[in-house]
C-alpha positions as a Python dict, from the first residue, in 0.01 Angstrom:
ca = {
    (1, 'M'): (0, 0, 0),
    (2, 'A'): (-380, -2, 14),
    (3, 'D'): (-560, -288, 180),
    (4, 'D'): (-775, -455, -88),
    (5, 'R'): (-949, -694, 151),
    (6, 'P'): (-1324, -637, 189),
    (7, 'A'): (-1426, -458, 506),
    (8, 'S'): (-1568, -689, 769),
    (9, 'V'): (-1930, -644, 857),
    (10, 'F'): (-2063, -672, 1212),
    (11, 'F'): (-2426, -749, 1288),
    (12, 'F'): (-2628, -721, 1601),
    (13, 'A'): (-2845, -1024, 1657),
    (14, 'P'): (-3115, -946, 1578),
    (15, 'F'): (-3079, -626, 1377),
    (16, 'V'): (-3263, -342, 1557),
    (17, 'S'): (-3393, -44, 1361),
    (18, 'S'): (-3386, 316, 1466),
    (19, 'T'): (-3682, 434, 1672),
    (20, 'M'): (-3977, 528, 1453),
    (21, 'A'): (-4285, 738, 1527),
    (22, 'I'): (-4642, 669, 1423),
    (23, 'E'): (-4758, 947, 1191),
    (24, 'P'): (-5101, 1109, 1252),
    (25, 'G'): (-5228, 1025, 901),
    (26, 'W'): (-5169, 656, 968),
    (27, 'I'): (-5435, 636, 1240),
    (28, 'D'): (-5765, 497, 1112),
    (29, 'Y'): (-6125, 543, 1224),
    (30, 'N'): (-6071, 277, 1494),
    (31, 'G'): (-5820, 509, 1663),
    (32, 'H'): (-5522, 281, 1602),
    (33, 'L'): (-5252, 227, 1340),
    (34, 'N'): (-5411, 117, 1012),
    (35, 'M'): (-5288, -226, 902),
    (36, 'A'): (-5120, -89, 587),
    (37, 'Y'): (-4881, 122, 794),
    (38, 'Y'): (-4747, -174, 986),
    (39, 'H'): (-4604, -271, 646),
    (40, 'V'): (-4452, 77, 609),
    (41, 'L'): (-4276, 37, 945),
    (42, 'F'): (-4151, -309, 851),
    (43, 'D'): (-4034, -180, 512),
    (44, 'R'): (-3842, 112, 660),
    (45, 'A'): (-3662, -127, 895),
    (46, 'V'): (-3582, -364, 608),
    (47, 'D'): (-3427, -71, 422),
    (48, 'E'): (-3205, -1, 725),
    (49, 'A'): (-3105, -367, 768),
    (50, 'F'): (-3044, -427, 398),
    (51, 'G'): (-2833, -110, 387),
    (52, 'V'): (-2596, -268, 639),
    (53, 'V'): (-2528, -563, 405),
    (54, 'G'): (-2481, -335, 105),
    (55, 'L'): (-2830, -359, -44),
    (56, 'G'): (-2925, 3, 15),
    (57, 'P'): (-3036, 274, -231),
    (58, 'D'): (-2679, 332, -356),
    (59, 'Y'): (-2664, -38, -458),
    (60, 'M'): (-2975, 11, -672),
    (61, 'E'): (-2856, 346, -809),
    (62, 'A'): (-2529, 185, -915),
    (63, 'G'): (-2731, -71, -1112),
    (64, 'R'): (-2600, -364, -913),
    (65, 'G'): (-2942, -491, -810),
    (66, 'T'): (-3236, -451, -578),
    (67, 'T'): (-3479, -667, -385),
    (68, 'F'): (-3848, -729, -445),
    (69, 'A'): (-4088, -879, -194),
    (70, 'A'): (-4212, -1221, -308),
    (71, 'E'): (-4418, -1327, -6),
    (72, 'V'): (-4513, -1171, 326),
    (73, 'H'): (-4705, -1311, 624),
    (74, 'V'): (-4798, -1052, 889),
    (75, 'R'): (-4956, -1116, 1229),
    (76, 'Y'): (-5110, -823, 1412),
    (77, 'R'): (-5062, -895, 1781),
    (78, 'R'): (-5139, -569, 1961),
    (79, 'E'): (-5271, -225, 1869),
    (80, 'L'): (-5040, 67, 1813),
    (81, 'V'): (-5165, 422, 1868),
    (82, 'L'): (-5032, 764, 1774),
    (83, 'D'): (-4794, 817, 2066),
    (84, 'D'): (-4634, 470, 2056),
    (85, 'P'): (-4264, 482, 1958),
    (86, 'V'): (-4155, 161, 1783),
    (87, 'R'): (-3844, -26, 1680),
    (88, 'V'): (-3831, -319, 1443),
    (89, 'T'): (-3607, -623, 1486),
    (90, 'L'): (-3499, -829, 1187),
    (91, 'Q'): (-3358, -1181, 1192),
    (92, 'L'): (-3213, -1333, 876),
    (93, 'I'): (-3338, -1692, 867),
    (94, 'A'): (-3181, -1813, 541),
    (95, 'F'): (-3055, -1701, 204),
    (96, 'D'): (-2940, -1853, -119),
    (97, 'E'): (-2792, -1705, -434),
    (98, 'K'): (-3116, -1520, -522),
    (99, 'R'): (-3345, -1515, -216),
    (100, 'L'): (-3364, -1387, 141),
    (101, 'H'): (-3590, -1534, 410),
    (102, 'F'): (-3623, -1310, 715),
    (103, 'Y'): (-3843, -1248, 1016),
    (104, 'S'): (-3924, -915, 1181),
    (105, 'E'): (-4109, -789, 1486),
    (106, 'I'): (-4246, -442, 1551),
    (107, 'R'): (-4191, -373, 1920),
    (108, 'H'): (-4294, -86, 2141),
    (109, 'A'): (-3964, 103, 2175),
    (110, 'T'): (-3987, 168, 2550),
    (111, 'E'): (-4210, -113, 2682),
    (112, 'G'): (-4081, -394, 2458),
    (113, 'W'): (-4408, -569, 2373),
    (114, 'V'): (-4463, -710, 2024),
    (115, 'A'): (-4722, -529, 1812),
    (116, 'A'): (-4678, -732, 1491),
    (117, 'T'): (-4461, -996, 1327),
    (118, 'S'): (-4369, -1038, 962),
    (119, 'E'): (-4214, -1332, 782),
    (120, 'N'): (-4077, -1245, 439),
    (121, 'L'): (-3923, -1390, 128),
    (122, 'S'): (-3745, -1136, -92),
    (123, 'L'): (-3588, -1185, -433),
    (124, 'H'): (-3270, -1027, -565),
    (125, 'V'): (-3350, -859, -897),
    (126, 'D'): (-3136, -716, -1176),
    (127, 'P'): (-3280, -365, -1225),
    (128, 'A'): (-3194, -363, -1598),
    (129, 'T'): (-3383, -683, -1682),
    (130, 'R'): (-3633, -680, -1390),
    (131, 'R'): (-3557, -1051, -1350),
    (132, 'V'): (-3436, -1250, -1052),
    (133, 'A'): (-3055, -1266, -1051),
    (134, 'P'): (-2780, -1393, -820),
    (135, 'F'): (-2639, -1166, -550),
    (136, 'P'): (-2281, -1050, -618),
    (137, 'E'): (-2013, -1232, -417),
    (138, 'D'): (-1950, -938, -181),
    (139, 'I'): (-2319, -922, -88),
    (140, 'Q'): (-2335, -1299, -38),
    (141, 'A'): (-2032, -1271, 191),
    (142, 'N'): (-2204, -999, 397),
    (143, 'L'): (-2523, -1204, 414),
    (144, 'A'): (-2321, -1504, 535),
    (145, 'V'): (-2180, -1293, 820),
    (146, 'M'): (-2528, -1169, 910),
    (147, 'L'): (-2671, -1522, 897),
    (148, 'G'): (-2389, -1652, 1116),
    (149, 'S'): (-2469, -1388, 1375),
    (150, 'H'): (-2845, -1446, 1356),
    (151, 'A'): (-2817, -1827, 1356),
    (152, 'R'): (-2749, -1811, 1731),
    (153, 'L'): (-3096, -1667, 1792),
    (154, 'P'): (-3385, -1897, 1877),
    (155, 'R'): (-3621, -1988, 1596),
    (156, 'P'): (-3918, -1747, 1612),
    (157, 'D'): (-4242, -1912, 1723),
    (158, 'D'): (-4437, -1741, 1443),
    (159, 'L'): (-4208, -1870, 1168),
    (160, 'G'): (-4384, -2084, 908),
    (161, 'R'): (-4736, -2024, 1039),
    (162, 'V'): (-5025, -2114, 813),
    (163, 'I'): (-5344, -1913, 797),
    (164, 'G'): (-5658, -2110, 867),
    (165, 'I'): (-5946, -2176, 1100),
    (166, 'P'): (-5888, -2487, 1309),
    (167, 'S'): (-6147, -2757, 1254),
    (168, 'R'): (-6381, -2806, 1548),
    (169, 'G'): (-6582, -3096, 1416),
    (170, 'H'): (-6757, -2887, 1150),
    (171, 'P'): (-6753, -3012, 793),
    (172, 'R'): (-6525, -2827, 555),
    (173, 'P'): (-6709, -2579, 330),
    (174, 'D'): (-6600, -2759, 13),
    (175, 'T'): (-6742, -3084, 152),
    (176, 'V'): (-7077, -2920, 226),
    (177, 'A'): (-7100, -2765, -123),
    (178, 'F'): (-7013, -3089, -300),
    (179, 'A'): (-7246, -3295, -77),
    (180, 'A'): (-7531, -3056, -161),
    (181, 'A'): (-7457, -3120, -529),
    (182, 'G'): (-7462, -3498, -473),
    (183, 'V'): (-7086, -3540, -522),
    (184, 'R'): (-6884, -3764, -291),
    (185, 'V'): (-6564, -3596, -164),
    (186, 'R'): (-6250, -3783, -60),
    (187, 'H'): (-5984, -3611, 151),
}
């Protein structure tokens, strides 16, 4: 008699991608990895990690669904150059029936330092309608296992960062513009 129970899924915490190489065409006129290609490295690692939970190319090809990026926040921490091998870690922070919140770091594969971080929100999409749709139950179960494994990790320091220039006693630009126009601004 065949066992009809779903296969259990095991996750390293965090997920660690395969080692990736910087391609020569990715190096810009500054002699380092162009910012766009950090996203390529992150994306390739996401494909690996999502494949483990069942969200790989075969999932899309079967018409079950796919994921689309909804929001991404990247911090560039250290330059990468042509000969730097890298690995990407991925930590699932949260998920609900239609969304995934995860955090990744590009690390030098042999020295371990962090080159960039990325916080992401992805949406589960029905490929037929191109609309956000709930994950199937088996995928939600796999995500729950992954989240349980990753919940033991410390909260990343870069999580939830906001872009901005800290105030140092200078008036805000909108205040200056309105004041020049004779308009009183309340904050």
